[in-house]
């Protein structure tokens, strides 16, 4: 496995490998890697001749500078994990490499980006699209892999690929959970022991939602018991718990089509997300 810091160096290496007939898979990450990321990398390794994993904490997708500053940066540990997973390249650029000048591009994919994370984190998805499009241009992958924990992000990236006519396949990969059900997240490292236990209200809510949803179920029938579980936890504060159309991300009143049930919840000062899908 090689660690590469510049686009020019990465492209030279990939050009040589493509000449040998190898396909390229890309797994974009912000580092602080865990088993969820590892599952994406292993999927890419199994489906491509070469896998590139980017490790870059992207400043343009943070609307809170404190959140950006405290985001964990663990490149050495990340590289050990990625080597075990079979990645060929770690692309770990500097901010100046990815943004030699301010990126003034504006990405708007309404209505996908107007609700949930789009409503609570203004500018977030614009920053995501800025960096992901830059990575697609730099790597020119055949396939790119994203986790379904960020389901709304996945939908927006798919729309960006469609509209900008990128010649690649977007692969969504299932949520990976801890043994007790908590969705794997780099932000879990922010939780103290008491908060870590409190965070289980999210996965309990997901479990309950899955148990009560049925074709044609009212949103309230699904969401109210989920909210009750979260609201019973003193350390929890809800940003949103919503049932939306799985294609448009718009709120719906009944599970009469494929749906996404998604939530964002603060546990103490740490904001966590989780979701599940239901196919009609």
PDB file of C-alpha atoms in Angstrom:
ATOM      1  CA  UNK A   1       0.000   0.000   0.000  1.00  0.00           C
ATOM      2  CA  UNK A   2       1.261   3.454  -0.923  1.00  0.00           C
ATOM      3  CA  UNK A   3       0.427   6.789   0.721  1.00  0.00           C
ATOM      4  CA  UNK A   4       0.090   9.589  -1.832  1.00  0.00           C
ATOM      5  CA  UNK A   5      -0.280  13.299  -1.061  1.00  0.00           C
ATOM      6  CA  UNK A   6      -0.703  14.972  -4.455  1.00  0.00           C
ATOM      7  CA  UNK A   7      -3.205  14.612  -7.274  1.00  0.00           C
ATOM      8  CA  UNK A   8      -0.425  14.565  -9.868  1.00  0.00           C
ATOM      9  CA  UNK A   9       1.363  11.656  -8.186  1.00  0.00           C
ATOM     10  CA  UNK A  10      -1.866   9.709  -7.700  1.00  0.00           C
ATOM     11  CA  UNK A  11      -2.970  10.178 -11.306  1.00  0.00           C
ATOM     12  CA  UNK A  12       0.417   9.042 -12.655  1.00  0.00           C
ATOM     13  CA  UNK A  13       0.228   5.828 -10.615  1.00  0.00           C
ATOM     14  CA  UNK A  14      -3.389   5.133 -11.584  1.00  0.00           C
ATOM     15  CA  UNK A  15      -2.734   5.789 -15.287  1.00  0.00           C
ATOM     16  CA  UNK A  16      -0.053   3.099 -15.272  1.00  0.00           C
ATOM     17  CA  UNK A  17      -2.366   0.618 -13.561  1.00  0.00           C
ATOM     18  CA  UNK A  18      -5.267   1.357 -15.911  1.00  0.00           C
ATOM     19  CA  UNK A  19      -2.928   0.617 -18.804  1.00  0.00           C
ATOM     20  CA  UNK A  20      -2.655  -2.892 -17.332  1.00  0.00           C
ATOM     21  CA  UNK A  21      -6.460  -3.193 -17.542  1.00  0.00           C
ATOM     22  CA  UNK A  22      -7.149  -2.620 -13.833  1.00  0.00           C
ATOM     23  CA  UNK A  23     -10.405  -1.006 -12.673  1.00  0.00           C
ATOM     24  CA  UNK A  24     -10.330   1.596  -9.898  1.00  0.00           C
ATOM     25  CA  UNK A  25     -12.560   1.798  -6.843  1.00  0.00           C
ATOM     26  CA  UNK A  26     -12.714   4.886  -4.616  1.00  0.00           C
ATOM     27  CA  UNK A  27     -13.734   5.085  -0.966  1.00  0.00           C
ATOM     28  CA  UNK A  28     -13.914   8.747   0.145  1.00  0.00           C
ATOM     29  CA  UNK A  29     -13.429   9.206   3.910  1.00  0.00           C
ATOM     30  CA  UNK A  30     -12.536  11.863   6.451  1.00  0.00           C
ATOM     31  CA  UNK A  31     -10.394   9.438   8.402  1.00  0.00           C
ATOM     32  CA  UNK A  32     -10.879   8.276  12.011  1.00  0.00           C
ATOM     33  CA  UNK A  33     -11.728   4.981  10.374  1.00  0.00           C
ATOM     34  CA  UNK A  34     -13.724   2.154  11.937  1.00  0.00           C
ATOM     35  CA  UNK A  35     -15.328  -1.150  10.908  1.00  0.00           C
ATOM     36  CA  UNK A  36     -17.977   0.686   8.885  1.00  0.00           C
ATOM     37  CA  UNK A  37     -15.298   2.217   6.666  1.00  0.00           C
ATOM     38  CA  UNK A  38     -13.497  -1.122   6.525  1.00  0.00           C
ATOM     39  CA  UNK A  39     -16.623  -2.752   5.090  1.00  0.00           C
ATOM     40  CA  UNK A  40     -16.641  -0.208   2.241  1.00  0.00           C
ATOM     41  CA  UNK A  41     -12.952  -0.768   1.515  1.00  0.00           C
ATOM     42  CA  UNK A  42     -13.293  -4.550   1.528  1.00  0.00           C
ATOM     43  CA  UNK A  43     -16.256  -4.289  -0.844  1.00  0.00           C
ATOM     44  CA  UNK A  44     -14.194  -2.138  -3.202  1.00  0.00           C
ATOM     45  CA  UNK A  45     -11.195  -4.460  -3.003  1.00  0.00           C
ATOM     46  CA  UNK A  46     -13.436  -7.410  -3.921  1.00  0.00           C
ATOM     47  CA  UNK A  47     -14.891  -5.598  -6.949  1.00  0.00           C
ATOM     48  CA  UNK A  48     -11.941  -3.652  -8.386  1.00  0.00           C
ATOM     49  CA  UNK A  49      -8.335  -4.181  -9.435  1.00  0.00           C
ATOM     50  CA  UNK A  50      -7.174  -1.158  -7.437  1.00  0.00           C
ATOM     51  CA  UNK A  51      -8.770   0.577  -4.440  1.00  0.00           C
ATOM     52  CA  UNK A  52      -8.013   4.190  -3.503  1.00  0.00           C
ATOM     53  CA  UNK A  53      -9.099   5.448  -0.086  1.00  0.00           C
ATOM     54  CA  UNK A  54      -9.043   9.202   0.409  1.00  0.00           C
ATOM     55  CA  UNK A  55      -8.419  10.478   3.937  1.00  0.00           C
ATOM     56  CA  UNK A  56      -9.223  14.162   4.043  1.00  0.00           C
ATOM     57  CA  UNK A  57     -11.087  16.232   6.639  1.00  0.00           C
ATOM     58  CA  UNK A  58     -12.970  18.507   4.275  1.00  0.00           C
ATOM     59  CA  UNK A  59     -13.338  22.028   5.696  1.00  0.00           C
ATOM     60  CA  UNK A  60     -16.095  23.155   3.323  1.00  0.00           C
ATOM     61  CA  UNK A  61     -18.693  20.718   4.691  1.00  0.00           C
ATOM     62  CA  UNK A  62     -18.410  21.899   8.308  1.00  0.00           C
ATOM     63  CA  UNK A  63     -20.720  24.732   9.312  1.00  0.00           C
ATOM     64  CA  UNK A  64     -19.195  24.742  12.808  1.00  0.00           C
ATOM     65  CA  UNK A  65     -15.477  25.614  13.001  1.00  0.00           C
ATOM     66  CA  UNK A  66     -15.195  24.009  16.441  1.00  0.00           C
ATOM     67  CA  UNK A  67     -16.528  20.754  15.004  1.00  0.00           C
ATOM     68  CA  UNK A  68     -13.904  20.948  12.241  1.00  0.00           C
ATOM     69  CA  UNK A  69     -11.079  21.589  14.701  1.00  0.00           C
ATOM     70  CA  UNK A  70     -11.989  18.731  17.044  1.00  0.00           C
ATOM     71  CA  UNK A  71     -12.686  16.172  14.312  1.00  0.00           C
ATOM     72  CA  UNK A  72     -10.300  13.256  15.036  1.00  0.00           C
ATOM     73  CA  UNK A  73      -7.251  12.950  12.783  1.00  0.00           C
ATOM     74  CA  UNK A  74      -5.660   9.510  13.074  1.00  0.00           C
ATOM     75  CA  UNK A  75      -3.802   8.938   9.798  1.00  0.00           C
ATOM     76  CA  UNK A  76      -1.286   6.402  11.132  1.00  0.00           C
ATOM     77  CA  UNK A  77      -3.992   4.187  12.628  1.00  0.00           C
ATOM     78  CA  UNK A  78      -6.134   4.673   9.524  1.00  0.00           C
ATOM     79  CA  UNK A  79      -3.304   3.479   7.287  1.00  0.00           C
ATOM     80  CA  UNK A  80      -2.770   0.346   9.375  1.00  0.00           C
ATOM     81  CA  UNK A  81      -6.461  -0.528   9.040  1.00  0.00           C
ATOM     82  CA  UNK A  82      -6.496   0.206   5.304  1.00  0.00           C
ATOM     83  CA  UNK A  83      -3.455  -1.956   4.663  1.00  0.00           C
ATOM     84  CA  UNK A  84      -5.188  -4.838   6.445  1.00  0.00           C
ATOM     85  CA  UNK A  85      -8.252  -4.290   4.245  1.00  0.00           C
ATOM     86  CA  UNK A  86      -6.221  -4.503   1.037  1.00  0.00           C
ATOM     87  CA  UNK A  87      -6.311  -0.890  -0.154  1.00  0.00           C
ATOM     88  CA  UNK A  88      -3.686  -0.086  -2.806  1.00  0.00           C
ATOM     89  CA  UNK A  89      -3.464   3.662  -2.200  1.00  0.00           C
ATOM     90  CA  UNK A  90      -4.228   6.087   0.587  1.00  0.00           C
ATOM     91  CA  UNK A  91      -4.735   9.560  -0.837  1.00  0.00           C
ATOM     92  CA  UNK A  92      -4.052  11.980   2.021  1.00  0.00           C
ATOM     93  CA  UNK A  93      -3.857  15.473   0.501  1.00  0.00           C
ATOM     94  CA  UNK A  94      -3.401  18.798   2.259  1.00  0.00           C
ATOM     95  CA  UNK A  95      -6.130  21.435   2.256  1.00  0.00           C
ATOM     96  CA  UNK A  96      -4.064  23.507  -0.165  1.00  0.00           C
ATOM     97  CA  UNK A  97      -3.796  20.525  -2.530  1.00  0.00           C
ATOM     98  CA  UNK A  98      -7.571  20.108  -2.715  1.00  0.00           C
ATOM     99  CA  UNK A  99      -8.380  23.830  -2.498  1.00  0.00           C
ATOM    100  CA  UNK A 100      -5.536  25.781  -4.139  1.00  0.00           C
ATOM    101  CA  UNK A 101      -8.089  28.579  -4.375  1.00  0.00           C
ATOM    102  CA  UNK A 102     -11.519  29.034  -2.747  1.00  0.00           C
ATOM    103  CA  UNK A 103     -14.168  26.763  -4.263  1.00  0.00           C
ATOM    104  CA  UNK A 104     -17.041  29.075  -5.201  1.00  0.00           C
ATOM    105  CA  UNK A 105     -19.102  26.405  -6.963  1.00  0.00           C
ATOM    106  CA  UNK A 106     -22.675  26.056  -5.758  1.00  0.00           C
ATOM    107  CA  UNK A 107     -24.431  22.687  -5.884  1.00  0.00           C
ATOM    108  CA  UNK A 108     -28.190  22.594  -5.415  1.00  0.00           C
ATOM    109  CA  UNK A 109     -30.196  19.409  -5.726  1.00  0.00           C
ATOM    110  CA  UNK A 110     -33.578  20.421  -4.395  1.00  0.00           C
ATOM    111  CA  UNK A 111     -35.670  18.893  -3.006  1.00  0.00           C
ATOM    112  CA  UNK A 112     -33.137  16.255  -1.900  1.00  0.00           C
ATOM    113  CA  UNK A 113     -30.949  18.709   0.021  1.00  0.00           C
ATOM    114  CA  UNK A 114     -33.624  20.945   1.561  1.00  0.00           C
ATOM    115  CA  UNK A 115     -34.737  18.731   4.475  1.00  0.00           C
ATOM    116  CA  UNK A 116     -33.183  16.812   7.371  1.00  0.00           C
ATOM    117  CA  UNK A 117     -29.410  17.380   7.254  1.00  0.00           C
ATOM    118  CA  UNK A 118     -29.878  20.073   4.611  1.00  0.00           C
ATOM    119  CA  UNK A 119     -32.202  22.037   6.892  1.00  0.00           C
ATOM    120  CA  UNK A 120     -30.167  21.626  10.076  1.00  0.00           C
ATOM    121  CA  UNK A 121     -26.677  21.992   8.560  1.00  0.00           C
ATOM    122  CA  UNK A 122     -26.857  24.766   5.942  1.00  0.00           C
ATOM    123  CA  UNK A 123     -24.062  24.549   3.401  1.00  0.00           C
ATOM    124  CA  UNK A 124     -23.094  21.031   4.434  1.00  0.00           C
ATOM    125  CA  UNK A 125     -24.142  19.252   1.262  1.00  0.00           C
ATOM    126  CA  UNK A 126     -22.631  21.953  -0.930  1.00  0.00           C
ATOM    127  CA  UNK A 127     -19.298  21.237   0.743  1.00  0.00           C
ATOM    128  CA  UNK A 128     -19.806  17.489   0.343  1.00  0.00           C
ATOM    129  CA  UNK A 129     -20.460  17.913  -3.382  1.00  0.00           C
ATOM    130  CA  UNK A 130     -17.432  20.186  -3.744  1.00  0.00           C
ATOM    131  CA  UNK A 131     -15.009  17.650  -2.295  1.00  0.00           C
ATOM    132  CA  UNK A 132     -16.603  14.527  -3.779  1.00  0.00           C
ATOM    133  CA  UNK A 133     -16.599  16.054  -7.268  1.00  0.00           C
ATOM    134  CA  UNK A 134     -12.938  17.012  -6.807  1.00  0.00           C
ATOM    135  CA  UNK A 135     -12.124  13.440  -5.760  1.00  0.00           C
ATOM    136  CA  UNK A 136     -14.021  12.021  -8.731  1.00  0.00           C
ATOM    137  CA  UNK A 137     -12.065  14.325 -11.054  1.00  0.00           C
ATOM    138  CA  UNK A 138      -8.747  13.405  -9.427  1.00  0.00           C
ATOM    139  CA  UNK A 139      -9.244   9.638  -9.212  1.00  0.00           C
ATOM    140  CA  UNK A 140     -11.661   9.007 -12.114  1.00  0.00           C
ATOM    141  CA  UNK A 141     -12.915   5.817 -10.458  1.00  0.00           C
ATOM    142  CA  UNK A 142     -15.021   3.131 -12.061  1.00  0.00           C
ATOM    143  CA  UNK A 143     -16.943   2.714  -8.808  1.00  0.00           C
ATOM    144  CA  UNK A 144     -17.223   4.811  -5.624  1.00  0.00           C
ATOM    145  CA  UNK A 145     -18.451   3.487  -2.284  1.00  0.00           C
ATOM    146  CA  UNK A 146     -20.523   5.297   0.350  1.00  0.00           C
ATOM    147  CA  UNK A 147     -22.217   4.168   3.552  1.00  0.00           C
ATOM    148  CA  UNK A 148     -26.000   4.098   3.875  1.00  0.00           C
ATOM    149  CA  UNK A 149     -25.773   5.652   7.356  1.00  0.00           C
ATOM    150  CA  UNK A 150     -25.478   8.912   5.420  1.00  0.00           C
ATOM    151  CA  UNK A 151     -28.431   7.932   3.231  1.00  0.00           C
ATOM    152  CA  UNK A 152     -29.382  11.493   2.281  1.00  0.00           C
ATOM    153  CA  UNK A 153     -25.782  12.220   1.279  1.00  0.00           C
ATOM    154  CA  UNK A 154     -25.802   9.057  -0.847  1.00  0.00           C
ATOM    155  CA  UNK A 155     -28.981  10.203  -2.633  1.00  0.00           C
ATOM    156  CA  UNK A 156     -27.489  13.643  -3.327  1.00  0.00           C
ATOM    157  CA  UNK A 157     -24.221  12.212  -4.644  1.00  0.00           C
ATOM    158  CA  UNK A 158     -26.168   9.911  -6.960  1.00  0.00           C
ATOM    159  CA  UNK A 159     -28.074  12.935  -8.270  1.00  0.00           C
ATOM    160  CA  UNK A 160     -24.847  14.890  -8.733  1.00  0.00           C
ATOM    161  CA  UNK A 161     -23.377  12.001 -10.713  1.00  0.00           C
ATOM    162  CA  UNK A 162     -26.498  11.853 -12.871  1.00  0.00           C
ATOM    163  CA  UNK A 163     -26.632  15.572 -13.566  1.00  0.00           C
ATOM    164  CA  UNK A 164     -22.894  16.027 -14.164  1.00  0.00           C
ATOM    165  CA  UNK A 165     -22.777  12.808 -16.203  1.00  0.00           C
ATOM    166  CA  UNK A 166     -19.880  11.216 -14.359  1.00  0.00           C
ATOM    167  CA  UNK A 167     -19.035   7.828 -15.867  1.00  0.00           C
ATOM    168  CA  UNK A 168     -18.950   5.833 -12.658  1.00  0.00           C
ATOM    169  CA  UNK A 169     -21.146   3.633 -10.501  1.00  0.00           C
ATOM    170  CA  UNK A 170     -22.146   4.719  -6.987  1.00  0.00           C
ATOM    171  CA  UNK A 171     -22.333   1.779  -4.588  1.00  0.00           C
ATOM    172  CA  UNK A 172     -24.256   2.137  -1.311  1.00  0.00           C
ATOM    173  CA  UNK A 173     -23.176  -0.149   1.546  1.00  0.00           C
ATOM    174  CA  UNK A 174     -25.197  -1.172   4.640  1.00  0.00           C
ATOM    175  CA  UNK A 175     -24.818   0.399   8.091  1.00  0.00           C
ATOM    176  CA  UNK A 176     -22.349  -1.425  10.333  1.00  0.00           C
ATOM    177  CA  UNK A 177     -23.266  -1.542  14.020  1.00  0.00           C
ATOM    178  CA  UNK A 178     -21.576  -2.263  17.318  1.00  0.00           C
ATOM    179  CA  UNK A 179     -22.619  -5.466  19.106  1.00  0.00           C
ATOM    180  CA  UNK A 180     -25.085  -3.457  21.209  1.00  0.00           C
ATOM    181  CA  UNK A 181     -26.644  -1.873  18.115  1.00  0.00           C
ATOM    182  CA  UNK A 182     -25.069   1.597  18.007  1.00  0.00           C
ATOM    183  CA  UNK A 183     -24.239   2.603  14.438  1.00  0.00           C
ATOM    184  CA  UNK A 184     -20.489   2.859  13.883  1.00  0.00           C
ATOM    185  CA  UNK A 185     -19.398   6.503  13.656  1.00  0.00           C
ATOM    186  CA  UNK A 186     -16.169   8.453  14.022  1.00  0.00           C
ATOM    187  CA  UNK A 187     -18.127  10.750  16.342  1.00  0.00           C
ATOM    188  CA  UNK A 188     -18.726   7.918  18.810  1.00  0.00           C
ATOM    189  CA  UNK A 189     -15.226   8.624  20.124  1.00  0.00           C
ATOM    190  CA  UNK A 190     -16.544  11.930  21.519  1.00  0.00           C
ATOM    191  CA  UNK A 191     -18.898  10.107  23.916  1.00  0.00           C
ATOM    192  CA  UNK A 192     -17.984   9.458  27.537  1.00  0.00           C
ATOM    193  CA  UNK A 193     -19.145   6.204  29.139  1.00  0.00           C
ATOM    194  CA  UNK A 194     -22.464   7.625  30.305  1.00  0.00           C
ATOM    195  CA  UNK A 195     -23.167   9.225  26.937  1.00  0.00           C
ATOM    196  CA  UNK A 196     -22.154   6.040  25.115  1.00  0.00           C
ATOM    197  CA  UNK A 197     -24.822   4.145  27.029  1.00  0.00           C
ATOM    198  CA  UNK A 198     -27.364   6.904  26.432  1.00  0.00           C
ATOM    199  CA  UNK A 199     -26.659   6.805  22.684  1.00  0.00           C
ATOM    200  CA  UNK A 200     -28.264   3.372  22.497  1.00  0.00           C
ATOM    201  CA  UNK A 201     -31.623   5.135  22.461  1.00  0.00           C
ATOM    202  CA  UNK A 202     -31.027   5.721  18.729  1.00  0.00           C
ATOM    203  CA  UNK A 203     -30.623   2.058  17.839  1.00  0.00           C
ATOM    204  CA  UNK A 204     -33.506   1.109  20.153  1.00  0.00           C
ATOM    205  CA  UNK A 205     -35.663   3.617  18.303  1.00  0.00           C
ATOM    206  CA  UNK A 206     -34.593   2.127  14.969  1.00  0.00           C
ATOM    207  CA  UNK A 207     -35.433  -1.370  16.214  1.00  0.00           C
ATOM    208  CA  UNK A 208     -38.860  -0.208  17.365  1.00  0.00           C
ATOM    209  CA  UNK A 209     -39.525   1.602  14.084  1.00  0.00           C
ATOM    210  CA  UNK A 210     -38.708  -1.543  12.124  1.00  0.00           C
ATOM    211  CA  UNK A 211     -41.085  -3.540  14.321  1.00  0.00           C
ATOM    212  CA  UNK A 212     -44.087  -1.225  13.953  1.00  0.00           C
ATOM    213  CA  UNK A 213     -43.824  -0.138  10.319  1.00  0.00           C
ATOM    214  CA  UNK A 214     -45.973  -1.880   7.739  1.00  0.00           C
ATOM    215  CA  UNK A 215     -47.168  -1.065   4.227  1.00  0.00           C
ATOM    216  CA  UNK A 216     -49.554   1.846   4.540  1.00  0.00           C
ATOM    217  CA  UNK A 217     -48.577   2.700   8.137  1.00  0.00           C
ATOM    218  CA  UNK A 218     -49.157   6.319   9.192  1.00  0.00           C
ATOM    219  CA  UNK A 219     -45.994   8.275   9.891  1.00  0.00           C
ATOM    220  CA  UNK A 220     -47.204   8.986  13.439  1.00  0.00           C
ATOM    221  CA  UNK A 221     -47.608   5.265  14.123  1.00  0.00           C
ATOM    222  CA  UNK A 222     -43.952   4.786  13.273  1.00  0.00           C
ATOM    223  CA  UNK A 223     -42.376   8.001  14.540  1.00  0.00           C
ATOM    224  CA  UNK A 224     -44.208   8.580  17.834  1.00  0.00           C
ATOM    225  CA  UNK A 225     -42.924   5.426  19.591  1.00  0.00           C
ATOM    226  CA  UNK A 226     -39.446   6.126  18.233  1.00  0.00           C
ATOM    227  CA  UNK A 227     -39.501   9.676  19.560  1.00  0.00           C
ATOM    228  CA  UNK A 228     -40.807   8.450  22.922  1.00  0.00           C
ATOM    229  CA  UNK A 229     -37.784   6.162  23.326  1.00  0.00           C
ATOM    230  CA  UNK A 230     -35.361   8.996  22.570  1.00  0.00           C
ATOM    231  CA  UNK A 231     -37.194  11.593  24.671  1.00  0.00           C
ATOM    232  CA  UNK A 232     -37.087   9.229  27.658  1.00  0.00           C
ATOM    233  CA  UNK A 233     -33.279   9.527  27.644  1.00  0.00           C
ATOM    234  CA  UNK A 234     -32.251  12.633  29.665  1.00  0.00           C
ATOM    235  CA  UNK A 235     -29.007  13.162  27.718  1.00  0.00           C
ATOM    236  CA  UNK A 236     -30.749  13.052  24.329  1.00  0.00           C
ATOM    237  CA  UNK A 237     -32.075  16.012  22.322  1.00  0.00           C
ATOM    238  CA  UNK A 238     -33.794  15.449  18.973  1.00  0.00           C
ATOM    239  CA  UNK A 239     -32.976  17.501  15.875  1.00  0.00           C
ATOM    240  CA  UNK A 240     -35.379  15.450  13.772  1.00  0.00           C
ATOM    241  CA  UNK A 241     -37.003  12.043  13.443  1.00  0.00           C
ATOM    242  CA  UNK A 242     -38.683  11.811  10.043  1.00  0.00           C
ATOM    243  CA  UNK A 243     -40.243   9.390   7.581  1.00  0.00           C
ATOM    244  CA  UNK A 244     -39.502  10.453   4.008  1.00  0.00           C
ATOM    245  CA  UNK A 245     -39.841   9.200   0.458  1.00  0.00           C
ATOM    246  CA  UNK A 246     -36.674   7.175  -0.228  1.00  0.00           C
ATOM    247  CA  UNK A 247     -36.208   8.838  -3.622  1.00  0.00           C
ATOM    248  CA  UNK A 248     -37.103  12.489  -2.987  1.00  0.00           C
ATOM    249  CA  UNK A 249     -36.260  12.745   0.738  1.00  0.00           C
ATOM    250  CA  UNK A 250     -39.561  14.612   1.246  1.00  0.00           C
ATOM    251  CA  UNK A 251     -41.732  13.920   4.318  1.00  0.00           C
ATOM    252  CA  UNK A 252     -44.663  11.572   3.741  1.00  0.00           C
ATOM    253  CA  UNK A 253     -47.705  10.696   5.837  1.00  0.00           C
ATOM    254  CA  UNK A 254     -47.935   6.993   5.003  1.00  0.00           C
ATOM    255  CA  UNK A 255     -45.536   4.161   4.181  1.00  0.00           C
ATOM    256  CA  UNK A 256     -47.205   3.691   0.802  1.00  0.00           C
ATOM    257  CA  UNK A 257     -43.913   3.694  -1.162  1.00  0.00           C
ATOM    258  CA  UNK A 258     -40.272   2.920  -0.401  1.00  0.00           C
ATOM    259  CA  UNK A 259     -39.368   5.041   2.626  1.00  0.00           C
ATOM    260  CA  UNK A 260     -36.428   6.160   4.721  1.00  0.00           C
ATOM    261  CA  UNK A 261     -36.891   6.710   8.440  1.00  0.00           C
ATOM    262  CA  UNK A 262     -34.026   8.913   9.604  1.00  0.00           C
ATOM    263  CA  UNK A 263     -32.995  10.768  12.735  1.00  0.00           C
ATOM    264  CA  UNK A 264     -30.408  13.158  14.085  1.00  0.00           C
ATOM    265  CA  UNK A 265     -30.039  13.295  17.858  1.00  0.00           C
ATOM    266  CA  UNK A 266     -27.659  15.086  20.179  1.00  0.00           C
ATOM    267  CA  UNK A 267     -26.251  12.983  22.996  1.00  0.00           C
ATOM    268  CA  UNK A 268     -24.762  15.636  25.209  1.00  0.00           C
ATOM    269  CA  UNK A 269     -22.800  17.793  22.754  1.00  0.00           C
ATOM    270  CA  UNK A 270     -22.331  15.028  20.161  1.00  0.00           C
ATOM    271  CA  UNK A 271     -24.685  14.846  17.201  1.00  0.00           C
ATOM    272  CA  UNK A 272     -25.393  11.332  15.918  1.00  0.00           C
ATOM    273  CA  UNK A 273     -27.462  10.089  12.983  1.00  0.00           C
ATOM    274  CA  UNK A 274     -29.143   6.767  12.235  1.00  0.00           C
ATOM    275  CA  UNK A 275     -31.784   5.423   9.878  1.00  0.00           C
ATOM    276  CA  UNK A 276     -33.521   2.448   8.361  1.00  0.00           C
ATOM    277  CA  UNK A 277     -35.214   1.809   5.031  1.00  0.00           C
ATOM    278  CA  UNK A 278     -38.526   0.101   4.366  1.00  0.00           C
ATOM    279  CA  UNK A 279     -39.441  -1.202   0.942  1.00  0.00           C
ATOM    280  CA  UNK A 280     -43.080  -1.434  -0.087  1.00  0.00           C
TER     281      UNK A 280
END
